Short mmCIF file of C-alpha atoms and ligand atoms in Angstrom, two decimals:
data_model
loop_
_atom_site.label_atom_id
_atom_site.label_comp_id
_atom_site.label_asym_id
_atom_site.label_seq_id
_atom_site.Cartn_x
_atom_site.Cartn_y
_atom_site.Cartn_z
CA MET W 1 -12.25 -15.27 39.55
CA ASP W 2 -15.55 -13.65 40.04
CA SER W 3 -17.91 -16.50 39.54
CA GLU W 4 -20.87 -14.53 39.92
CA ALA W 5 -20.06 -11.94 37.29
CA LEU W 6 -18.98 -14.78 35.12
CA ARG W 7 -22.47 -16.55 35.56
CA LYS W 8 -24.50 -13.40 34.93
CA PHE W 9 -22.59 -12.33 32.14
CA SER W 10 -22.41 -15.76 30.12
CA ALA W 11 -26.08 -15.83 30.48
CA LEU W 12 -26.28 -12.47 28.57
CA HIS W 13 -24.13 -14.17 25.80
CA PRO W 14 -25.73 -17.62 25.50
CA ARG W 15 -24.28 -20.36 23.27
CA PRO W 16 -26.68 -21.47 20.82
CA ALA W 17 -27.35 -25.45 21.59
CA GLY W 18 -25.20 -27.66 19.57
CA LEU W 19 -23.28 -24.83 17.75
CA THR W 20 -19.54 -25.92 17.72
CA LEU W 21 -16.90 -23.75 15.91
CA HIS W 22 -13.04 -23.81 15.69
CA TYR W 23 -10.28 -21.24 16.15
CA GLY W 24 -9.53 -21.81 12.10
CA THR W 25 -6.90 -20.14 9.86
CA ALA W 26 -7.73 -16.60 11.00
CA GLY W 27 -9.52 -17.14 14.15
CA PHE W 28 -13.24 -17.55 14.23
CA ARG W 29 -15.51 -17.06 11.21
CA SER W 30 -19.15 -17.70 10.92
CA ALA W 31 -22.90 -15.99 10.17
CA ALA W 32 -22.78 -12.97 12.53
CA GLN W 33 -25.65 -14.01 14.58
CA HIS W 34 -24.08 -16.93 15.84
CA LEU W 35 -21.15 -15.51 17.32
CA ASP W 36 -22.00 -13.08 20.38
CA HIS W 37 -21.01 -15.86 22.78
CA VAL W 38 -17.83 -16.78 20.92
CA VAL W 39 -16.90 -12.93 20.90
CA PHE W 40 -17.65 -12.64 24.92
CA ARG W 41 -15.47 -15.61 25.41
CA MET W 42 -12.77 -14.48 23.06
CA GLY W 43 -13.02 -11.28 25.58
CA LEU W 44 -12.10 -13.91 28.32
CA LEU W 45 -9.40 -15.52 26.46
CA ALA W 46 -7.65 -12.22 25.39
CA ALA W 47 -7.73 -11.37 29.26
CA LEU W 48 -6.35 -14.54 30.12
CA ARG W 49 -3.64 -14.31 27.70
CA SER W 50 -2.62 -10.92 28.80
CA LYS W 51 -2.10 -12.40 32.15
CA ALA W 52 -0.11 -15.13 30.85
CA VAL W 53 2.48 -13.34 28.95
CA THR W 54 2.19 -9.91 31.06
CA ALA W 55 1.60 -7.87 27.72
CA THR W 56 -1.08 -5.98 25.57
CA ILE W 57 -3.27 -8.55 23.50
CA GLY W 58 -5.26 -7.48 20.77
CA ILE W 59 -8.66 -8.70 19.62
CA MET W 60 -10.09 -7.86 16.26
CA VAL W 61 -13.68 -8.24 15.21
CA THR W 62 -13.67 -9.04 11.46
CA ALA W 63 -14.63 -11.60 8.79
CA SER W 64 -12.09 -10.11 6.21
CA HIS W 65 -13.08 -11.05 2.58
CA ASN W 66 -16.27 -12.85 3.75
CA PRO W 67 -19.57 -11.78 2.69
CA GLU W 68 -21.44 -8.79 5.03
CA GLU W 69 -23.54 -11.23 6.86
CA ASP W 70 -20.92 -13.16 8.44
CA ASN W 71 -18.27 -11.74 11.12
CA GLY W 72 -15.45 -13.40 12.97
CA VAL W 73 -12.72 -12.96 15.75
CA LYS W 74 -8.93 -13.19 16.10
CA LEU W 75 -6.54 -12.57 18.63
CA VAL W 76 -3.10 -10.63 18.37
CA ASP W 77 0.15 -11.48 20.21
CA PRO W 78 2.22 -9.09 21.91
CA LEU W 79 4.47 -8.41 18.90
CA GLY W 80 1.33 -8.13 16.58
CA GLU W 81 1.69 -11.84 15.62
CA MET W 82 -1.37 -13.95 15.11
CA LEU W 83 -2.07 -16.00 18.47
CA HIS W 84 0.17 -18.60 19.43
CA PRO W 85 -1.01 -21.67 18.12
CA SER W 86 -0.61 -23.54 21.63
CA TRP W 87 -3.72 -21.23 22.61
CA GLU W 88 -6.00 -22.12 19.59
CA GLU W 89 -7.10 -25.21 21.32
CA TYR W 90 -7.93 -23.30 24.58
CA ALA W 91 -9.84 -20.76 22.23
CA THR W 92 -11.77 -23.57 20.73
CA GLN W 93 -12.41 -25.24 24.37
CA LEU W 94 -13.62 -21.82 25.52
CA ALA W 95 -15.82 -21.03 22.55
CA ASN W 96 -17.82 -24.62 22.78
CA ALA W 97 -18.14 -25.13 26.58
CA GLU W 98 -21.45 -25.55 27.95
CA GLU W 99 -22.57 -22.49 29.97
CA GLN W 100 -22.18 -24.03 33.44
CA GLU W 101 -18.65 -25.36 32.48
CA LEU W 102 -17.15 -22.06 31.77
CA GLU W 103 -15.72 -21.52 34.98
CA LYS W 104 -14.20 -25.06 34.84
CA VAL W 105 -12.71 -24.79 31.40
CA ILE W 106 -11.34 -21.26 32.56
CA THR W 107 -9.59 -22.91 35.62
CA GLU W 108 -8.23 -25.56 33.37
CA ILE W 109 -6.67 -23.20 31.15
CA CYS W 110 -4.98 -21.28 33.72
CA GLN W 111 -3.41 -24.54 34.85
CA LYS W 112 -2.55 -25.68 31.79
CA ALA W 113 -0.93 -22.36 30.62
CA ALA W 114 0.13 -20.95 34.16
CA VAL W 115 -2.10 -18.08 34.14
CA ASN W 116 -2.25 -16.33 37.45
CA LEU W 117 -5.63 -14.59 37.71
CA HIS W 118 -4.63 -11.99 40.19
CA LYS W 119 -2.45 -10.32 37.37
CA ASP W 120 -3.49 -7.19 35.63
CA ALA W 121 -4.82 -7.72 31.89
CA SER W 122 -4.81 -5.37 29.12
CA VAL W 123 -6.34 -5.80 25.73
CA PHE W 124 -6.57 -3.43 22.70
CA ILE W 125 -9.77 -3.79 20.68
CA GLY W 126 -10.80 -3.13 16.94
CA ARG W 127 -13.44 -3.62 14.61
CA ASP W 128 -14.36 -3.54 10.76
CA THR W 129 -17.54 -1.89 9.27
CA ARG W 130 -19.62 -4.98 9.29
CA PRO W 131 -23.15 -3.72 10.63
CA SER W 132 -22.67 -6.28 13.38
CA SER W 133 -19.11 -5.78 14.64
CA LYS W 134 -20.25 -3.05 16.93
CA LYS W 135 -22.36 -4.92 18.96
CA LEU W 136 -19.92 -8.13 19.00
CA SER W 137 -17.08 -5.72 19.99
CA GLN W 138 -19.31 -4.56 23.13
CA SER W 139 -19.54 -8.29 23.86
CA VAL W 140 -15.82 -8.27 23.84
CA ILE W 141 -15.50 -5.81 26.53
CA ASP W 142 -18.02 -7.82 28.80
CA GLY W 143 -15.63 -10.70 28.39
CA ILE W 144 -12.52 -8.49 29.37
CA GLN W 145 -14.18 -6.68 32.24
CA VAL W 146 -15.43 -10.17 33.80
CA LEU W 147 -11.82 -11.17 34.21
CA GLY W 148 -10.82 -7.64 35.70
CA GLY W 149 -9.07 -6.58 32.56
CA GLN W 150 -8.25 -3.14 31.29
CA TYR W 151 -9.05 -2.36 27.57
CA HIS W 152 -8.95 0.22 24.96
CA ASP W 153 -11.17 0.22 22.27
CA TYR W 154 -9.82 1.51 19.03
CA GLY W 155 -13.38 1.26 17.29
CA LEU W 156 -13.21 1.19 13.66
CA VAL W 157 -9.63 0.08 12.29
CA THR W 158 -8.15 -1.95 9.81
CA THR W 159 -6.53 -5.16 10.78
CA PRO W 160 -3.09 -4.27 10.06
CA GLN W 161 -3.64 -1.14 12.11
CA LEU W 162 -4.74 -3.27 15.29
CA HIS W 163 -1.44 -5.38 14.75
CA TYR W 164 0.49 -2.45 14.90
CA MET W 165 -1.10 -0.69 18.08
CA VAL W 166 -0.52 -4.01 20.13
CA CYS W 167 3.38 -4.14 18.79
CA CYS W 168 3.76 -0.24 19.65
CA GLN W 169 2.36 -0.74 23.05
CA ASN W 170 4.71 -3.82 23.90
CA THR W 171 7.65 -2.37 22.59
CA GLN W 172 7.26 0.67 24.62
CA GLY W 173 6.92 3.00 21.46
CA GLN W 174 9.83 1.67 19.73
CA TYR W 175 7.94 0.35 16.83
CA GLY W 176 5.84 3.49 16.50
CA LYS W 177 3.25 5.53 18.44
CA ALA W 178 0.23 3.62 19.53
CA THR W 179 -2.19 5.92 17.85
CA LEU W 180 -3.47 6.34 14.35
CA GLU W 181 -1.45 9.27 13.90
CA GLY W 182 1.65 7.50 14.73
CA TYR W 183 0.46 5.03 12.28
CA TYR W 184 0.12 7.39 9.32
CA GLU W 185 2.98 9.14 10.16
CA LYS W 186 5.06 5.82 10.15
CA LEU W 187 3.92 4.59 6.92
CA SER W 188 3.64 7.59 5.15
CA LYS W 189 7.26 8.51 6.06
CA ALA W 190 8.81 4.94 4.92
CA PHE W 191 6.46 5.27 1.67
CA MET W 192 8.06 8.71 0.70
CA GLU W 193 11.55 7.41 1.34
CA LEU W 194 10.89 4.58 -1.04
CA ILE W 195 9.35 6.47 -3.82
CA LYS W 196 12.30 8.91 -3.54
CA GLN W 197 14.21 6.20 -5.24
CA SER W 198 11.99 5.08 -7.56
CA HIS W 199 12.20 6.17 -11.12
CA CYS W 200 9.08 7.43 -12.44
CA SER W 201 8.73 8.09 -16.17
CA GLY W 202 9.20 11.67 -15.39
CA GLU W 203 5.35 12.04 -14.37
CA PHE W 204 4.87 14.88 -11.68
CA GLN W 205 1.74 13.37 -10.45
CA ARG W 206 1.30 9.80 -9.60
CA HIS W 207 -2.21 8.50 -9.74
CA LEU W 208 -3.57 5.33 -7.84
CA LYS W 209 -7.30 3.88 -8.28
CA ILE W 210 -7.76 1.93 -5.14
CA ASP W 211 -10.89 -0.37 -4.42
CA CYS W 212 -11.50 -0.51 -0.76
CA ALA W 213 -14.12 -3.32 -0.94
CA ASN W 214 -16.50 -1.15 0.68
CA GLY W 215 -15.24 -1.76 3.74
CA ILE W 216 -12.97 -0.13 6.61
CA GLY W 217 -9.93 0.60 4.15
CA ALA W 218 -11.83 3.42 2.52
CA LEU W 219 -12.24 5.31 5.96
CA LYS W 220 -8.93 5.00 7.03
CA LEU W 221 -7.40 5.93 3.52
CA SER W 222 -9.13 9.12 3.73
CA GLU W 223 -7.84 9.80 7.28
CA MET W 224 -4.64 9.16 5.69
CA LYS W 225 -4.49 11.39 2.91
CA PRO W 226 -3.19 14.42 4.24
CA TYR W 227 0.04 12.60 5.46
CA PHE W 228 0.92 11.90 1.59
CA PRO W 229 2.62 14.48 -0.67
CA GLN W 230 0.44 16.46 -3.29
CA GLU W 231 2.20 14.50 -6.19
CA VAL W 232 0.53 11.12 -4.99
CA LEU W 233 -3.24 11.28 -5.68
CA PHE W 234 -5.28 8.42 -4.58
CA HIS W 235 -8.78 8.05 -6.03
CA ILE W 236 -10.94 6.03 -3.50
CA TYR W 237 -13.68 3.65 -4.99
CA ASN W 238 -16.11 1.04 -3.48
CA ASP W 239 -15.71 3.12 -0.63
CA GLY W 240 -18.88 1.55 1.28
CA THR W 241 -21.22 4.28 0.81
CA LYS W 242 -23.48 2.49 -1.78
CA GLU W 243 -22.89 -1.20 -2.16
CA LYS W 244 -22.20 -4.01 0.35
CA LEU W 245 -19.07 -5.26 1.56
CA ASN W 246 -17.06 -7.29 -0.52
CA HIS W 247 -19.80 -7.72 -3.00
CA LEU W 248 -18.40 -7.90 -6.61
CA CYS W 249 -15.54 -5.93 -5.25
CA GLY W 250 -12.19 -6.26 -3.45
CA ALA W 251 -8.98 -8.19 -3.60
CA ASP W 252 -10.49 -11.72 -3.29
CA PHE W 253 -13.14 -10.76 -6.25
CA VAL W 254 -10.22 -9.50 -8.38
CA LYS W 255 -7.84 -12.44 -8.01
CA VAL W 256 -10.51 -15.30 -8.27
CA HIS W 257 -12.09 -13.61 -11.48
CA GLN W 258 -9.02 -12.16 -12.87
CA LYS W 259 -10.95 -8.86 -13.95
CA PRO W 260 -11.33 -5.32 -12.24
CA PRO W 261 -13.90 -4.92 -9.28
CA GLY W 262 -17.32 -3.43 -9.98
CA GLY W 263 -17.41 0.21 -9.54
CA LEU W 264 -14.19 0.89 -11.06
CA ASP W 265 -13.60 2.55 -14.43
CA MET W 266 -10.05 1.64 -15.35
CA LYS W 267 -8.28 3.21 -18.51
CA PRO W 268 -5.28 1.78 -20.09
CA ASN W 269 -2.33 1.75 -17.93
CA GLU W 270 -3.85 3.33 -15.02
CA ARG W 271 -2.51 2.26 -11.60
CA CYS W 272 -5.11 0.01 -9.66
CA CYS W 273 -5.34 -1.92 -6.69
CA SER W 274 -7.82 -3.74 -4.36
CA PHE W 275 -8.04 -4.37 -0.74
CA ASP W 276 -10.39 -6.75 1.17
CA GLY W 277 -12.87 -5.96 3.83
CA ASP W 278 -10.50 -5.57 6.51
CA ALA W 279 -7.43 -3.91 4.17
CA ASP W 280 -4.84 -6.47 4.96
CA ARG W 281 -4.83 -7.70 1.52
CA ILE W 282 -3.63 -5.80 -1.48
CA VAL W 283 -3.36 -6.87 -5.16
CA TYR W 284 -2.75 -4.16 -8.07
CA TYR W 285 -3.71 -4.52 -11.61
CA TYR W 286 -3.95 -2.61 -14.85
CA LYS W 287 -4.91 -2.99 -18.46
CA ASP W 288 -2.76 -2.31 -21.32
CA THR W 289 -3.80 -0.75 -24.64
CA ALA W 290 -4.91 -3.74 -26.18
CA ASP W 291 -7.44 -3.99 -23.30
CA HIS W 292 -5.62 -6.96 -21.63
CA PHE W 293 -6.21 -7.08 -17.92
CA HIS W 294 -2.81 -7.73 -15.94
CA LEU W 295 -2.99 -8.58 -12.16
CA ILE W 296 0.06 -8.06 -9.81
CA ASP W 297 -1.08 -10.74 -7.04
CA GLY W 298 0.97 -11.82 -4.25
CA ASP W 299 3.28 -13.92 -6.11
CA LYS W 300 4.39 -10.97 -8.32
CA ILE W 301 4.40 -8.92 -5.37
CA ALA W 302 6.96 -11.31 -3.69
CA THR W 303 8.77 -11.59 -6.76
CA LEU W 304 9.27 -7.82 -7.39
CA ILE W 305 10.17 -7.32 -4.06
CA SER W 306 12.78 -10.00 -4.08
CA ILE W 307 14.60 -8.42 -7.07
CA PHE W 308 14.91 -5.34 -5.36
CA LEU W 309 16.05 -7.06 -2.16
CA LYS W 310 18.51 -9.41 -3.93
CA GLU W 311 20.06 -6.53 -5.60
CA LEU W 312 20.52 -4.59 -2.49
CA LEU W 313 21.73 -7.77 -0.66
CA ALA W 314 24.36 -8.20 -3.25
CA LYS W 315 25.74 -4.70 -2.42
CA VAL W 316 25.99 -5.59 1.22
CA LYS W 317 29.01 -7.40 1.76
CA GLN W 318 27.61 -9.72 4.41
CA ASP W 319 25.94 -13.28 3.94
CA PHE W 320 22.52 -12.64 4.84
CA LYS W 321 20.20 -15.24 4.36
CA MET W 322 17.01 -14.53 2.17
CA ALA W 323 14.29 -16.66 1.25
CA VAL W 324 10.54 -16.28 -0.04
CA VAL W 325 7.70 -18.23 1.64
CA GLN W 326 4.82 -19.13 -0.35
CA THR W 327 1.62 -21.50 -0.31
CA ALA W 328 0.49 -24.32 -2.54
CA TYR W 329 -1.62 -21.50 -4.37
CA ALA W 330 1.63 -19.90 -5.45
CA ASN W 331 1.57 -19.85 -9.31
CA GLY W 332 4.08 -22.48 -10.46
CA ASN W 333 5.99 -20.10 -12.88
CA SER W 334 6.44 -17.51 -10.00
CA THR W 335 8.38 -20.56 -7.88
CA ARG W 336 10.28 -21.51 -10.92
CA TYR W 337 11.41 -17.72 -11.74
CA LEU W 338 12.43 -17.20 -8.05
CA GLN W 339 14.41 -20.65 -7.43
CA GLU W 340 15.71 -20.93 -10.96
CA THR W 341 16.30 -17.39 -12.09
CA LEU W 342 16.72 -15.35 -8.86
CA LYS W 343 18.22 -18.29 -7.14
CA VAL W 344 16.08 -17.44 -4.10
CA PRO W 345 15.14 -20.47 -1.94
CA VAL W 346 11.70 -20.89 -1.89
CA HIS W 347 9.62 -22.54 0.87
CA CYS W 348 5.95 -23.63 0.88
CA VAL W 349 3.73 -23.63 3.94
CA LYS W 350 0.10 -24.50 4.79
CA THR W 351 -2.42 -21.49 3.97
CA GLY W 352 -2.65 -18.81 6.42
CA VAL W 353 -0.47 -15.70 7.49
CA LYS W 354 0.54 -17.24 10.81
CA HIS W 355 2.32 -20.34 8.91
CA LEU W 356 3.77 -17.97 6.30
CA HIS W 357 5.11 -15.37 9.15
CA HIS W 358 6.55 -18.31 11.42
CA LYS W 359 8.44 -19.69 8.65
CA ALA W 360 9.92 -16.26 6.97
CA GLN W 361 11.00 -15.58 10.58
CA GLU W 362 13.89 -18.03 10.14
CA PHE W 363 15.59 -15.96 7.72
CA ASP W 364 17.63 -12.75 7.63
CA VAL W 365 15.32 -11.67 4.85
CA GLY W 366 12.12 -13.28 5.01
CA VAL W 367 9.91 -12.47 1.85
CA TYR W 368 6.19 -14.10 2.56
CA PHE W 369 3.16 -13.91 0.34
CA GLU W 370 0.21 -15.46 -0.51
CA ALA W 371 -1.22 -15.44 -3.98
CA ASN W 372 -4.34 -13.57 -2.86
CA GLY W 373 -2.20 -10.47 -1.57
CA HIS W 374 -1.60 -11.31 1.90
CA GLY W 375 2.02 -10.79 2.88
CA THR W 376 5.13 -8.48 3.87
CA VAL W 377 8.90 -8.79 4.55
CA LEU W 378 10.67 -9.58 7.64
CA PHE W 379 14.11 -8.50 8.38
CA SER W 380 16.54 -9.35 11.13
CA LYS W 381 17.70 -6.65 13.16
CA ALA W 382 21.33 -6.77 11.44
CA ALA W 383 19.70 -7.11 8.01
CA GLU W 384 17.89 -4.20 8.52
CA THR W 385 20.16 -2.08 9.72
CA LYS W 386 22.64 -2.89 6.96
CA ILE W 387 20.26 -2.23 4.50
CA ARG W 388 18.90 0.73 5.67
CA GLN W 389 22.63 2.23 5.54
CA LEU W 390 23.05 1.14 2.10
CA VAL W 391 19.92 2.57 0.84
CA LYS W 392 20.96 5.99 2.40
CA GLU W 393 23.88 5.67 0.67
CA GLU W 394 22.94 4.83 -2.53
CA LYS W 395 22.33 7.85 -4.97
CA ASP W 396 22.37 6.13 -8.39
CA ASN W 397 19.60 3.92 -8.57
CA GLU W 398 18.93 1.86 -11.46
CA LYS W 399 15.66 1.43 -13.35
CA ARG W 400 13.46 -1.12 -11.78
CA GLU W 401 10.10 -1.11 -13.41
CA ALA W 402 7.73 -3.86 -13.13
CA ALA W 403 7.39 -4.26 -16.82
CA LYS W 404 11.09 -5.81 -16.86
CA MET W 405 10.22 -8.51 -14.62
CA LEU W 406 6.89 -9.25 -15.80
CA GLU W 407 8.28 -10.05 -19.42
CA ASN W 408 10.13 -12.97 -17.49
CA MET W 409 6.91 -14.63 -16.20
CA ILE W 410 3.94 -16.15 -18.47
CA ASP W 411 0.92 -15.97 -16.52
CA LEU W 412 -0.76 -19.20 -15.69
CA ILE W 413 -4.42 -19.19 -15.16
CA ASN W 414 -5.74 -20.19 -11.44
CA GLN W 415 -9.01 -21.63 -11.10
CA VAL W 416 -10.59 -22.13 -7.50
CA ALA W 417 -13.89 -23.89 -6.90
CA ASP W 418 -15.75 -25.25 -3.83
CA ARG W 419 -16.22 -28.89 -2.57
CA ARG W 420 -16.27 -31.30 0.39
CA VAL W 421 -14.10 -32.17 3.14
CA ILE W 422 -10.45 -33.71 2.54
CA ASP W 423 -7.74 -34.22 4.47
CA THR W 424 -4.27 -33.11 3.38
CA THR W 425 -0.48 -33.17 3.92
CA ASP W 426 2.59 -31.82 2.45
CA ALA W 427 1.63 -28.22 2.97
CA GLU W 428 -1.66 -28.91 1.56
CA ARG W 429 -0.38 -30.17 -1.84
CA ARG W 430 -1.54 -33.69 -1.44
CA ALA W 431 -4.70 -35.40 -0.16
CA LEU W 432 -4.45 -38.18 2.12
CA THR W 433 -8.19 -38.79 2.12
CA PRO W 434 -10.46 -39.94 0.20
CA PRO W 435 -8.64 -42.54 -0.71
CA GLY W 436 -7.68 -42.80 -4.40
CA LEU W 437 -8.31 -39.03 -4.91
CA GLN W 438 -4.83 -38.06 -5.18
CA GLU W 439 -3.87 -40.67 -7.58
CA LYS W 440 -6.77 -39.27 -9.79
CA ILE W 441 -5.62 -35.88 -9.23
CA ASP W 442 -2.13 -36.93 -10.50
CA ALA W 443 -3.17 -38.75 -13.34
CA LEU W 444 -5.48 -35.92 -14.34
CA VAL W 445 -2.35 -33.46 -13.84
CA HIS W 446 -0.34 -35.38 -16.12
CA LYS W 447 -2.75 -34.77 -18.99
CA TYR W 448 -1.78 -31.28 -19.25
CA ARG W 449 1.37 -29.01 -19.97
CA LEU W 450 2.78 -26.87 -16.80
CA ALA W 451 0.03 -28.06 -14.97
CA ARG W 452 -0.79 -28.20 -11.20
CA ALA W 453 -3.56 -28.99 -8.77
CA PHE W 454 -4.49 -29.63 -5.29
CA VAL W 455 -7.60 -29.72 -3.10
CA ARG W 456 -8.18 -28.63 0.23
CA PRO W 457 -10.77 -28.15 2.82
CA SER W 458 -11.36 -24.10 3.38
CA GLY W 459 -10.19 -23.10 6.70
CA THR W 460 -13.04 -19.89 6.83
CA GLU W 461 -16.07 -21.65 5.01
CA ASP W 462 -17.72 -24.98 5.17
CA VAL W 463 -16.32 -25.85 1.53
CA VAL W 464 -13.39 -27.71 -0.29
CA ARG W 465 -11.32 -25.62 -2.65
CA ILE W 466 -9.97 -26.88 -5.69
CA TYR W 467 -7.10 -25.14 -7.42
CA ALA W 468 -5.55 -25.72 -10.88
CA GLU W 469 -3.06 -24.18 -13.22
CA ALA W 470 -1.91 -25.10 -16.66
CA ASP W 471 -0.44 -23.53 -19.66
CA THR W 472 -3.60 -21.82 -21.07
CA GLN W 473 -6.96 -20.37 -19.72
CA GLU W 474 -8.81 -23.30 -21.31
CA ASN W 475 -6.42 -26.07 -19.97
CA ALA W 476 -6.86 -24.68 -16.37
CA ASP W 477 -10.47 -24.52 -16.84
CA ALA W 478 -10.53 -28.19 -17.89
CA LEU W 479 -8.37 -29.33 -15.16
CA ALA W 480 -10.16 -27.64 -12.29
CA HIS W 481 -13.57 -28.96 -14.02
CA GLU W 482 -12.10 -32.73 -14.21
CA VAL W 483 -10.49 -32.53 -10.47
CA SER W 484 -13.75 -31.10 -9.38
CA LEU W 485 -15.54 -34.04 -10.84
CA ALA W 486 -13.10 -36.09 -9.05
CA VAL W 487 -13.93 -34.35 -5.88
CA PHE W 488 -17.43 -34.82 -6.23
CA HIS W 489 -17.31 -38.65 -6.97
CA LEU W 490 -14.72 -39.55 -4.28
CA ALA W 491 -15.74 -37.12 -1.58
CA GLY W 492 -19.32 -37.67 -1.58
CA GLY W 493 -20.42 -34.35 -3.68
CA LYS W 494 -23.97 -32.77 -3.00
CA GLY W 495 -26.63 -31.82 -5.47
CA ALA W 496 -25.78 -31.96 -9.29
CA PRO W 497 -22.08 -32.82 -10.59
CA PRO W 498 -19.95 -29.53 -11.26
CA GLN W 499 -20.42 -28.39 -14.64
CA PRO W 500 -17.68 -27.44 -17.18
CA ILE W 501 -16.30 -23.92 -16.16
C1 LIG Y 1 -7.69 -16.39 6.09
C2 LIG Y 1 -6.36 -16.07 6.11
C3 LIG Y 1 -5.74 -16.09 4.68
C4 LIG Y 1 -5.81 -17.23 3.91
C5 LIG Y 1 -7.50 -17.56 4.09
C6 LIG Y 1 -7.84 -18.86 3.18
C7 LIG Y 1 -5.21 -14.79 7.61
C8 LIG Y 1 -4.92 -13.37 8.24
N1 LIG Y 1 -6.06 -14.76 6.57
O1 LIG Y 1 -8.41 -15.52 5.49
O2 LIG Y 1 -4.42 -15.86 5.16
O3 LIG Y 1 -5.65 -17.20 2.79
O4 LIG Y 1 -7.88 -17.62 5.17
O5 LIG Y 1 -9.18 -19.03 3.48
O6 LIG Y 1 -4.13 -15.55 7.96
P1 LIG Y 1 -9.49 -20.53 2.79
O7 LIG Y 1 -9.11 -21.74 3.97
O8 LIG Y 1 -11.04 -20.29 3.19
O9 LIG Y 1 -9.40 -20.73 1.59
ZN1 LIG Y 2 -8.49 -9.84 5.53
#
């Protein structure tokens, strides 16, 4: 290790005294001005991780759905997965080390994780459109270079694009070409295959209005446009030229407020969707002729995909294991529908893509979605090959219209508010501390029909989140309010007690 270079560069990226940050649900997130030393050190860590696994590692500078003033950084493992949990602790140690202890901490990590510092390191870098992201990604480069690593800076990319590049690189192109062109070609080809099979009420052109949360999605979607056939028409809204990132728009806004984003004028039955700031979430929505807003969130997307896959699997004469993975935020009706009507096993895990992904890997077909719109489907090689074969052979597909399934699900209303720190268990569905809180929540839930509620500390912000669902909007609001009052009283709430919603 070049101790001199390490000293020199870490002095250029000083750690503000007394600031402690943790590698959370999706990496580090904080106000952008607190992150320079963290991203420099994550450059160091990415180089170490690359040396440890002899593969290219990704590093993304983004704070996803957080406000524009925030930023964050997360590492991507060789197959495009989230950083292995065993390394999260090293990330936290490195981020919080005193400057003069940095070399010692690096040496300790090398010992614990059997890293040979003489090996080569290769890191792919990406960033979102936040004003602070460019400078922070420069600091990442400093970190990589101090440990003698090579890097490729992809500049402005979506989070999924960076994951894709890393996976392509480490599978020697088997997954696709590690270029933006390769990404657009792969996705548009798959999309066209898919729509060939769908029946689309005879329309020649299909329109989709897309709210890009004033983020990177707008840029990348514009680049992707030429790869789609003429009959698919995208209309981009909230492209970042006028308003702030994630402000009154984006997937999180639409999900939380159950209404269309600002800046998107929606006519009855028009198809609309929203990304978040780094374009790794999507939710769909439309309004009907009676002006009612309908949200197709992660729960419904997972259910629709499951209906489709379940039908395909029934035709494949092999016993593939399929399951859906959700979090505690999943609407209770979607869980019931999947388990009872569709007969698909459902598993509940902690919030965060890494937990869902990990669980979904246990199955031949693992569908995972968070209610907020993060998700995908994983296939075992054998299941993927069989399904591809079948899809190719299938000429006469039945109609699978969203409406059919939506009739089977009644929307329950979810309310989320913020409060103080709490410890949880059972995939975050039950509170262990403070004493008495869980009992109180149980009693409150008991008062309402088809109700659920839970509280959990946020993994990305300094707040506690409160979730409630019930048979009507009024009841869900009332339950959320009662639970937030219980949190306020039992968990030392600050300021005035929460007001009714
Ligand atoms: C992060 C997670 C997301 C989760 C959210 C919860 C990834 C890529 N992102 O954005 O999955 O839903 O955190 O945030 O894992 P919260 O802990 O603040 O509620
Ligand atoms: Zn995101």
